[in-house]
CSV table of C-alpha atoms and ligand atoms in Angstrom, one decimal:
chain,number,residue,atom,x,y,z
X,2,UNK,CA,17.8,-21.6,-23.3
X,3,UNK,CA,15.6,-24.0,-21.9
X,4,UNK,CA,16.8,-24.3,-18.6
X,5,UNK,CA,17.1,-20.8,-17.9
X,6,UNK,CA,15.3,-19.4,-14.7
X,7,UNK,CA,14.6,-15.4,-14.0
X,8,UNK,CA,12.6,-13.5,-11.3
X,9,UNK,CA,10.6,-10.8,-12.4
X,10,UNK,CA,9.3,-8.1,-10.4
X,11,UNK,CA,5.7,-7.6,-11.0
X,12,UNK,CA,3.4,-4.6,-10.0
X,13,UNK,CA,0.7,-6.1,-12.3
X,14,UNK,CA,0.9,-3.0,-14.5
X,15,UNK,CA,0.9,-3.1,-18.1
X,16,UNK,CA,4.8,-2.6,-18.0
X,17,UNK,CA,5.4,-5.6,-16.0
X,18,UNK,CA,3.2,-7.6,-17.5
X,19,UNK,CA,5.4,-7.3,-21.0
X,20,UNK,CA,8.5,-7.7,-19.4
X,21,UNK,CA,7.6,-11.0,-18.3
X,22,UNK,CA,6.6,-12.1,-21.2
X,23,UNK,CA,9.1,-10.5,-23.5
X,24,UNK,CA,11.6,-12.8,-21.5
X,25,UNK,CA,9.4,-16.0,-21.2
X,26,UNK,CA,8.6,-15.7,-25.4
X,27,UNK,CA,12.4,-17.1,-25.1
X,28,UNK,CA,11.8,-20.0,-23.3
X,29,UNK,CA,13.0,-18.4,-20.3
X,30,UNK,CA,10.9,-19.8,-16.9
X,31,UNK,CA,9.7,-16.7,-15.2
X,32,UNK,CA,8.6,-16.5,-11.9
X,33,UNK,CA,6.3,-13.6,-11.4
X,34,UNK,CA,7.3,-11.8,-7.8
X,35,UNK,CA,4.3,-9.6,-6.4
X,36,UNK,CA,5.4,-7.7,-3.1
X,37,UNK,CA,2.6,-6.5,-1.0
X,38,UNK,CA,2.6,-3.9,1.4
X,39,UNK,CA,-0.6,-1.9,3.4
X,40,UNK,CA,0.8,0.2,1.1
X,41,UNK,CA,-0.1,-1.6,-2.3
X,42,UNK,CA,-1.8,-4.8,-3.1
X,43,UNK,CA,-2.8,-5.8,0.5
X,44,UNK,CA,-6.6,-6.7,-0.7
X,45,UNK,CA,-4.9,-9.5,-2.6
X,46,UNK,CA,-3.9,-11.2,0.9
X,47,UNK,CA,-7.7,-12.1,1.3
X,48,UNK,CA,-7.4,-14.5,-1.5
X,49,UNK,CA,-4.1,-15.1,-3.0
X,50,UNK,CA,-4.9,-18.2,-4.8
X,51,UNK,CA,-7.5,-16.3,-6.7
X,52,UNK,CA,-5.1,-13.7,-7.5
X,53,UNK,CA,-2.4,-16.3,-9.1
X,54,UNK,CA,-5.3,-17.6,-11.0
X,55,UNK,CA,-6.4,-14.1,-12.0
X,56,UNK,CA,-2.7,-13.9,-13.6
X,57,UNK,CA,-2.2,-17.0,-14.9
X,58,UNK,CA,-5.3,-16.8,-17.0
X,59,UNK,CA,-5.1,-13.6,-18.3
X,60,UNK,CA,-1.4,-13.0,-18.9
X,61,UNK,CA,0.1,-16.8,-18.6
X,62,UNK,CA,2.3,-15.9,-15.6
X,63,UNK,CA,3.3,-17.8,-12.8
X,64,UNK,CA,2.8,-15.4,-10.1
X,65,UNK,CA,4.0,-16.0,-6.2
X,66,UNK,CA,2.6,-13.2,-3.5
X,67,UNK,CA,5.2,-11.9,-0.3
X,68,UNK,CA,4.2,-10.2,2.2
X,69,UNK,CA,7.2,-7.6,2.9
X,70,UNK,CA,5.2,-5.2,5.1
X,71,UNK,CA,6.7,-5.1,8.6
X,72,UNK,CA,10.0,-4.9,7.1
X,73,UNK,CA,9.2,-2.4,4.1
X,74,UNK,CA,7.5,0.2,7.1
X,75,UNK,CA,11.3,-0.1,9.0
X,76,UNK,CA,12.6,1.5,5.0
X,77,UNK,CA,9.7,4.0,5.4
X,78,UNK,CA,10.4,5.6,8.7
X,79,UNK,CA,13.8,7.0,7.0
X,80,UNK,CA,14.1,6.5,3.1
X,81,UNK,CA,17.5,7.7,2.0
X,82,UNK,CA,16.3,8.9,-1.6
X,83,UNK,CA,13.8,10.8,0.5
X,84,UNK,CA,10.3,11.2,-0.5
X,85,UNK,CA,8.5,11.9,-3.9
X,86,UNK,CA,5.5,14.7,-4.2
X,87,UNK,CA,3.6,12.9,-1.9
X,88,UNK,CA,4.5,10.2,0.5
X,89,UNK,CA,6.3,7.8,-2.2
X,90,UNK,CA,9.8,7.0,-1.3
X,91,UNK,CA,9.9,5.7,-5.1
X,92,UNK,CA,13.6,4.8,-5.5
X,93,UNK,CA,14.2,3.2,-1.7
X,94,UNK,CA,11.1,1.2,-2.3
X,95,UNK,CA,12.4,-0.1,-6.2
X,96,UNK,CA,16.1,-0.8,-4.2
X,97,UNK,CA,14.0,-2.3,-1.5
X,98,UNK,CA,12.2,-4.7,-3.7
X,99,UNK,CA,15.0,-5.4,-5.8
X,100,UNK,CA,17.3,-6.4,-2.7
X,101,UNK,CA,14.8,-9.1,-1.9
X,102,UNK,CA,14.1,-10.3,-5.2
X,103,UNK,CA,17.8,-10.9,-5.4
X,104,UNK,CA,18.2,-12.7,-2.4
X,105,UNK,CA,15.8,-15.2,-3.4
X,106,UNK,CA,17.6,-15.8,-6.6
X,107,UNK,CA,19.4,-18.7,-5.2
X,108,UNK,CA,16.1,-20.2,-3.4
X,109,UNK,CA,14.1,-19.8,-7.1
X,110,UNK,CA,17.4,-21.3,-9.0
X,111,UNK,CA,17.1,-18.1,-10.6
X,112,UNK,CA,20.1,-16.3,-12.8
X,113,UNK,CA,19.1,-12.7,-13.7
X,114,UNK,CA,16.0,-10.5,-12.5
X,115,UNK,CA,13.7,-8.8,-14.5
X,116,UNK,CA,11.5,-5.4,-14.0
X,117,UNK,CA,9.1,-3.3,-16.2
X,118,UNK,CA,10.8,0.1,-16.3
X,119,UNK,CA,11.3,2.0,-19.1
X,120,UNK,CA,13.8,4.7,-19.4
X,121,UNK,CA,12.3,7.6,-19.3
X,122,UNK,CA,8.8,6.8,-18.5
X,123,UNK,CA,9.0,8.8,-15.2
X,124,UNK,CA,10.4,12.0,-14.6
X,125,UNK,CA,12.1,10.7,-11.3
X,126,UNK,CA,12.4,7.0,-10.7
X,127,UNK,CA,12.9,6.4,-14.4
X,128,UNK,CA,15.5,8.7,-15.2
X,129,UNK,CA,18.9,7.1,-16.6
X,130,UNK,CA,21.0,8.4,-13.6
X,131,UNK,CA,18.5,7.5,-11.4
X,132,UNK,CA,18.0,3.6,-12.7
X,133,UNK,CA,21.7,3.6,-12.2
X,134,UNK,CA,21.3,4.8,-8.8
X,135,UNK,CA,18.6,1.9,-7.9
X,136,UNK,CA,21.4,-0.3,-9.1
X,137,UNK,CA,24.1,0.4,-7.2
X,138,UNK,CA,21.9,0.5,-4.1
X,139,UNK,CA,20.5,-2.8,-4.6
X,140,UNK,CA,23.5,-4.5,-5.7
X,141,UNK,CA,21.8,-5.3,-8.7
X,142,UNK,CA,23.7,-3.8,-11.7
X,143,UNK,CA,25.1,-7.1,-13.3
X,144,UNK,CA,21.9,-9.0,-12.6
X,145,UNK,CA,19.3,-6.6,-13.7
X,146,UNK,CA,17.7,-6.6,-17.2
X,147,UNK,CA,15.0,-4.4,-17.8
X,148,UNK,CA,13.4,-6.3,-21.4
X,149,UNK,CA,11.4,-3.3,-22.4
X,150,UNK,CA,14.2,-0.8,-22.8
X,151,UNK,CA,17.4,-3.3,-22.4
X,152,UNK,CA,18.2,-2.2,-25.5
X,153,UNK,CA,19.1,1.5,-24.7
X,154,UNK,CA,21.3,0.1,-21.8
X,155,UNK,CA,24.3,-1.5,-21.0
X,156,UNK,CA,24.3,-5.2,-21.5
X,157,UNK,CA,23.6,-7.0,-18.9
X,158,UNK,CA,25.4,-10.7,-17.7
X,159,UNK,CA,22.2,-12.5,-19.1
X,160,UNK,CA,23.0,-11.0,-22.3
X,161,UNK,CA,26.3,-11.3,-22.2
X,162,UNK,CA,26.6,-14.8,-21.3
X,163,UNK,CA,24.2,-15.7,-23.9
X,164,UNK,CA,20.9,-16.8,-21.5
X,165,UNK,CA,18.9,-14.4,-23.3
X,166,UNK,CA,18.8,-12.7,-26.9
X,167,UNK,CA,19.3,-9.0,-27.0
X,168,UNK,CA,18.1,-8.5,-30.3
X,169,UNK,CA,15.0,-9.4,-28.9
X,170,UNK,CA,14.7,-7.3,-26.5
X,171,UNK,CA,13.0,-4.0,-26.9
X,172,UNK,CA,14.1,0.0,-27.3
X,173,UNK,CA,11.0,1.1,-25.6
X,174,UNK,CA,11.5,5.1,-23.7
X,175,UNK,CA,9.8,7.8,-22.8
X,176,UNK,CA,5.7,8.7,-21.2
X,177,UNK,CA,4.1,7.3,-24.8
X,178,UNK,CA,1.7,4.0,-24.3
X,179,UNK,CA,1.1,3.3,-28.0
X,180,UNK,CA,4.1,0.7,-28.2
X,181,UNK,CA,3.1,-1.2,-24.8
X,182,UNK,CA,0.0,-1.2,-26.4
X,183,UNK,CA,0.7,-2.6,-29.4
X,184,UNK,CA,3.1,-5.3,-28.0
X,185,UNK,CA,0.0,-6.1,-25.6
X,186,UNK,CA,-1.9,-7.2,-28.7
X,187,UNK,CA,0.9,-9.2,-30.1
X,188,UNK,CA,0.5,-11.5,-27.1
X,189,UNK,CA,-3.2,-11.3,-27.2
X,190,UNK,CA,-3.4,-9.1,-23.6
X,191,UNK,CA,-6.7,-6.7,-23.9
X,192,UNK,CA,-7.4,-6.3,-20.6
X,193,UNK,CA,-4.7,-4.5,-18.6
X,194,UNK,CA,-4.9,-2.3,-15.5
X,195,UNK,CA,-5.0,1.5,-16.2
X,196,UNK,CA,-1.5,3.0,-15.9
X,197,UNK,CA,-1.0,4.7,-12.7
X,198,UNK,CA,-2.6,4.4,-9.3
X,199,UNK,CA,-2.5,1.4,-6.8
X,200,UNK,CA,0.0,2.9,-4.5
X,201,UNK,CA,-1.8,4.7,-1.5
X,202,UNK,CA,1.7,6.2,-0.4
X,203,UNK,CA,1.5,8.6,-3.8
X,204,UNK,CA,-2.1,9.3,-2.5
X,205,UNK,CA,-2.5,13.0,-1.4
X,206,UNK,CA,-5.6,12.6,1.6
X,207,UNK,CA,-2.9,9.6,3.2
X,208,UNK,CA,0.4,10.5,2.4
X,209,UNK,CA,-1.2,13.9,4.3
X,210,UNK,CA,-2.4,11.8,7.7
X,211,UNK,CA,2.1,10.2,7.1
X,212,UNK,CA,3.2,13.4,7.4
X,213,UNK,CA,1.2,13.7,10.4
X,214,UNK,CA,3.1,11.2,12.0
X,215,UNK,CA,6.8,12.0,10.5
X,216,UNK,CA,5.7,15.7,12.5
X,217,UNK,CA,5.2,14.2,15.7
X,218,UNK,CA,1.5,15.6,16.1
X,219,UNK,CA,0.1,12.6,15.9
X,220,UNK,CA,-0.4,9.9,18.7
X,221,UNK,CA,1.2,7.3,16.4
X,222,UNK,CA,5.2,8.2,16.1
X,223,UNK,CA,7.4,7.0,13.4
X,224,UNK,CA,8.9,4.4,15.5
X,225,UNK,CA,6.0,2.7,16.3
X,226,UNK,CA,3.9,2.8,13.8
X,227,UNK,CA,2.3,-0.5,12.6
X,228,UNK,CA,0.8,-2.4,9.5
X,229,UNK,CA,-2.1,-2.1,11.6
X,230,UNK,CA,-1.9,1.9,12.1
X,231,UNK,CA,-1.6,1.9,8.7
X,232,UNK,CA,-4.2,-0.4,7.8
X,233,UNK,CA,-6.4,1.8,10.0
X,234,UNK,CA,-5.2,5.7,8.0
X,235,UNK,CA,-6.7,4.0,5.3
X,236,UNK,CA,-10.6,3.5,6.8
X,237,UNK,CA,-13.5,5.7,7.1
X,238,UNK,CA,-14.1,8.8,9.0
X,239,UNK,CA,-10.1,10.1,11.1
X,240,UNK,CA,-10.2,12.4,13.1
X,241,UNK,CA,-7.3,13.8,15.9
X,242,UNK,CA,-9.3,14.5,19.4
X,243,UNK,CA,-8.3,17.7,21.5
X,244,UNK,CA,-6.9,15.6,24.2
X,245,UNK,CA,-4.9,13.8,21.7
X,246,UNK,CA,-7.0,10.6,20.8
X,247,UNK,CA,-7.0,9.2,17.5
X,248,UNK,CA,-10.8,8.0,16.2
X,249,UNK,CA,-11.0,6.0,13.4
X,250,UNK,CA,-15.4,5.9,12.6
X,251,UNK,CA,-16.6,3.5,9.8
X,252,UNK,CA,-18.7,4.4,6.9
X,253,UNK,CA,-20.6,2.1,6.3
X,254,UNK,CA,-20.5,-1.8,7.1
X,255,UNK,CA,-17.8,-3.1,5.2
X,256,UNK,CA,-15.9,-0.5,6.9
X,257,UNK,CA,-17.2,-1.3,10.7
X,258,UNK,CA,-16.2,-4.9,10.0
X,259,UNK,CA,-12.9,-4.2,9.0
X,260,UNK,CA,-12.3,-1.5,12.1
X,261,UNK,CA,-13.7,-4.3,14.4
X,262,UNK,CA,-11.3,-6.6,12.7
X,263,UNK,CA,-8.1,-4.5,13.1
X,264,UNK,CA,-8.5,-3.3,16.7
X,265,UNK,CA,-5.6,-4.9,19.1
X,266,UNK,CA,-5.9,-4.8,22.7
X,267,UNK,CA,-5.8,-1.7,24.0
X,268,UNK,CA,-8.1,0.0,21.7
X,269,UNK,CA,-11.2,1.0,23.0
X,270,UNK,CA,-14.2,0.5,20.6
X,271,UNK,CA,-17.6,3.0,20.7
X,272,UNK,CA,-20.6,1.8,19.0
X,273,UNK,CA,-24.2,2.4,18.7
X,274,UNK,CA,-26.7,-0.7,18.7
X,275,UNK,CA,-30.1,0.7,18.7
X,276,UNK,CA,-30.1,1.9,15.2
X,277,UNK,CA,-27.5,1.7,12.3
X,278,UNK,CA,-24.7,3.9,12.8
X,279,UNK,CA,-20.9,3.5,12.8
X,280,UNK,CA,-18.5,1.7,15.0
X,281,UNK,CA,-15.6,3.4,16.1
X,282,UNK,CA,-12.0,3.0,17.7
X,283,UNK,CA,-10.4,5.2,20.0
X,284,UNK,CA,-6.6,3.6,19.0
X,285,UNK,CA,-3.8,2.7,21.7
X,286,UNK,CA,-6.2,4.6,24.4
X,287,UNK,CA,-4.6,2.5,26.8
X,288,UNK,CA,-1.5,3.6,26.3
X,289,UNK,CA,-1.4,7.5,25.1
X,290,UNK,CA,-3.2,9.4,27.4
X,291,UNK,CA,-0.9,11.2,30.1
X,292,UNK,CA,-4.2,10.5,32.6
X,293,UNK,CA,-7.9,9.4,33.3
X,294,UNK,CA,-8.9,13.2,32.6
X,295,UNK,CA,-8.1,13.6,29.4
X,296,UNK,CA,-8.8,9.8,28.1
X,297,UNK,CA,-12.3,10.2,29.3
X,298,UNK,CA,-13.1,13.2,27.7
X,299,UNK,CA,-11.8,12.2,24.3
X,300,UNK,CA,-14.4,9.1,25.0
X,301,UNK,CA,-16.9,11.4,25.6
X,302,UNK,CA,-16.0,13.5,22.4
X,303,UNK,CA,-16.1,10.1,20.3
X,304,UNK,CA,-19.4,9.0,22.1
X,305,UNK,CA,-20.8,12.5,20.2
X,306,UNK,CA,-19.3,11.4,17.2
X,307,UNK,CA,-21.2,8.3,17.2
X,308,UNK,CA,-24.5,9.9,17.7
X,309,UNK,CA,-23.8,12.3,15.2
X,310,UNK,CA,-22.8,9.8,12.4
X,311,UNK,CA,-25.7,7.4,13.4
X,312,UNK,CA,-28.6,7.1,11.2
X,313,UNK,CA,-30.6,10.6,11.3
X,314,UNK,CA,-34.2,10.4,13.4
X,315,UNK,CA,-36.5,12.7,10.8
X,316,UNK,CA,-33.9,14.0,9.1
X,317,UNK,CA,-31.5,15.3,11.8
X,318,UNK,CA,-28.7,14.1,13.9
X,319,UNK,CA,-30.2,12.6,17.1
X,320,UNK,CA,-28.9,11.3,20.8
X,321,UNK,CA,-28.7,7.7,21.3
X,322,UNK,CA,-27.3,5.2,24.1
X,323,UNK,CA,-23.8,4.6,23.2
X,324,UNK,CA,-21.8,1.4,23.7
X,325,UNK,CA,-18.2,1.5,25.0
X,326,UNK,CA,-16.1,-1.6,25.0
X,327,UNK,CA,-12.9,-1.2,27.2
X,328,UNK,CA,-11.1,-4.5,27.2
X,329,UNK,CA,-13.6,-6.6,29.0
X,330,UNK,CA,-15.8,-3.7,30.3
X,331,UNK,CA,-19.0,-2.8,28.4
X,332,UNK,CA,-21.0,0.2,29.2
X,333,UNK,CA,-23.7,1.9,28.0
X,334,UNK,CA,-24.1,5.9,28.0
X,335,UNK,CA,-26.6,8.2,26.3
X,336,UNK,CA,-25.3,11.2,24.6
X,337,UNK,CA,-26.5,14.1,22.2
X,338,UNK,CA,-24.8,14.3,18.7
X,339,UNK,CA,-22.0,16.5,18.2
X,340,UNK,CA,-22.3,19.8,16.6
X,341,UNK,CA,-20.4,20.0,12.9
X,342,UNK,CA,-19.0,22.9,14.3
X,343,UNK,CA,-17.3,21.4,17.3
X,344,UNK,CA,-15.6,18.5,15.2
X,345,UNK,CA,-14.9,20.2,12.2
X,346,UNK,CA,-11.1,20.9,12.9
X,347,UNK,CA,-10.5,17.4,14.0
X,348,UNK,CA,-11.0,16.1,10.8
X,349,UNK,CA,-7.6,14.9,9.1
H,9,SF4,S1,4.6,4.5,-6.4
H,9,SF4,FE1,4.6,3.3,-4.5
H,9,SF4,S2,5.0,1.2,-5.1
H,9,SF4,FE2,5.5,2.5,-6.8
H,9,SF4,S3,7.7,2.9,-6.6
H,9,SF4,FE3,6.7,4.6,-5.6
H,9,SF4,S4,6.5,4.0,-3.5
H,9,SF4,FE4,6.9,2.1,-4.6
């Protein structure tokens, strides 16, 4: 079985983890496949080299990182399977993910592909019917072998043509962890992520600023929303401005950095310099405001913001001299802070 090559799909959950490794305790070469999206893993961009050695040393998996953002936001604006409790189009994104994998079977000289469900494990996504579904969708249903319950399904061609042993493969169903557990220790893996989490689109504060968009009262609209927009939900202080601006305000540091870091032309950015406070961005203000009128007094709304957020002067909210950056205009305003009752039903 030596010269047998698979792709697995890898979330870098426990599940996934075991997969891969059930199939590579045959001497089956396994290339790890981690999609990223804003969505899920995107921190791992920063440093991918550290990630791969992260997985290699902990697991022994050969793990490659792609980037499927711009096209996976194109499968969000209109998911077929439709959406999950929150924002998680769980069974387009698994047909998504597997479509690719499976197109770069022939680049990896890979035969089958590999993935961590287990039947059962989910009341939606991992439902029998609803495997088959992601199947059929993806085009997937001969080439698909899920190790950890392979042995409640179908065979597969990998089984049937003899590039892997089905006996064993694994029986595994149903919410229970004990089993993963155990198999974990078998191959010596103590330190696992916590099932669960890592997806922001099953997150209930963004999956609420989505559905913002996907009602049309929100400046962004489905069809052009960006990694970027995205990027942005996900940072700091939001708020939705009566004239319909859209403010992102950092935090704290790391967040000012990474707003100053995203913003694209067009965005204009409101800071304060004479004492800590937050740097802002009043997104695509170039291009949705109907006129001057109302552009200017969403500036004016954020300028208060800024003050407001600033570092209190004995204890209280105080006025500073705000700093506007338009493109290459810079100019500097004073203005009181905002009252918490003004702003409080911009908030999102
Ligand atoms: S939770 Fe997120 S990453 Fe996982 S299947 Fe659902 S949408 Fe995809």
């Amino acid at each position: 079985m030596s010269n047998v090559t698979a792709l697995s799909l890898f979330s870098g959950g426990l599940d996934s983890i075991l997969a891969t490794r059930v199939v590579m305790k045959q001497g089956i070469d396994v290339t790890a496949v981690k999609f990223i999206t804003p969505f899920f893993g995107y921190d791992i961009l920063r440093d991918t080299f550290a990630y791969q050695d992260e997985i290699r040393t902990k697991y022994g998996i050969e793990v490659i990182v792609v980037d499927i953002s711009d096209d996976y936001l194109q499968m969000l604006r209109s998911p077929s399977h439709g959406f999950g409790r929150y924002f998680n189009p769980c069974i387009d994104c698994k047909i998504f993910m597997l479509e690719r994998a499976r197109a770069m079977l022939e680049q990896y000289g890979a035969s089958f592909l590999i993935t961590g469900e287990v039947l059962g494990q989910r009341p939606m996504s991992q439902r029998r019917d609803t495997l088959n579904v992601i199947e059929r969708d993806s085009a997937t249903r001969s080439l698909l072998l899920r190790p950890l319950s392979a042995k409640l399904m179908k065979e597969t061609e990998a089984e049937l043509n003899g590039l892997i042993d089905r006996d064993q493969l694994l029986d595994f169903s149903g919410r229970g962890r004990s089993r993963q557990i155990a198999l974990a220790k078998e191959f010596g893996i103590t330190d696992f992520p916590a099932p669960a989490g890592g997806c922001i689109l099953a997150d209930p504060i963004l999956s609420g600023r989505i559905s913002l968009v996907y009602d049309g009262s929100f400046p962004v609209t489905q069809d052009t929303m960006s990694v970027v927009d995205i990027r942005l939900m996900l940072i700091g202080r939001q708020f939705l401005l009566p004239h319909g601006g859209w403010l992102i305000l950092g935090r704290d540091e790391k967040e000012n950095d990474q707003i100053e870091e995203l913003q694209e032309a067009g965005d204009v950015k409101v800071l304060i310099e004479e004492r800590p406070g937050p740097v802002a961005l009043l997104r695509r203000a170039g291009k949705i405001y109907a006129d001057e009128g109302a552009r200017s007094r969403d500036l004016d709304y954020a300028m208060g913001l800024i003050t407001r957020y600033a570092k209190k002067v004995d204890g209280k909210p105080f006025g500073g001299n705000v700093v506007i950056v338009d493109a290459d205009d810079r100019k500097e305003i004073y203005r009181e802070p905002l009252g918490d009752d003004v702003f409080k039903s911009w908030t999102i």
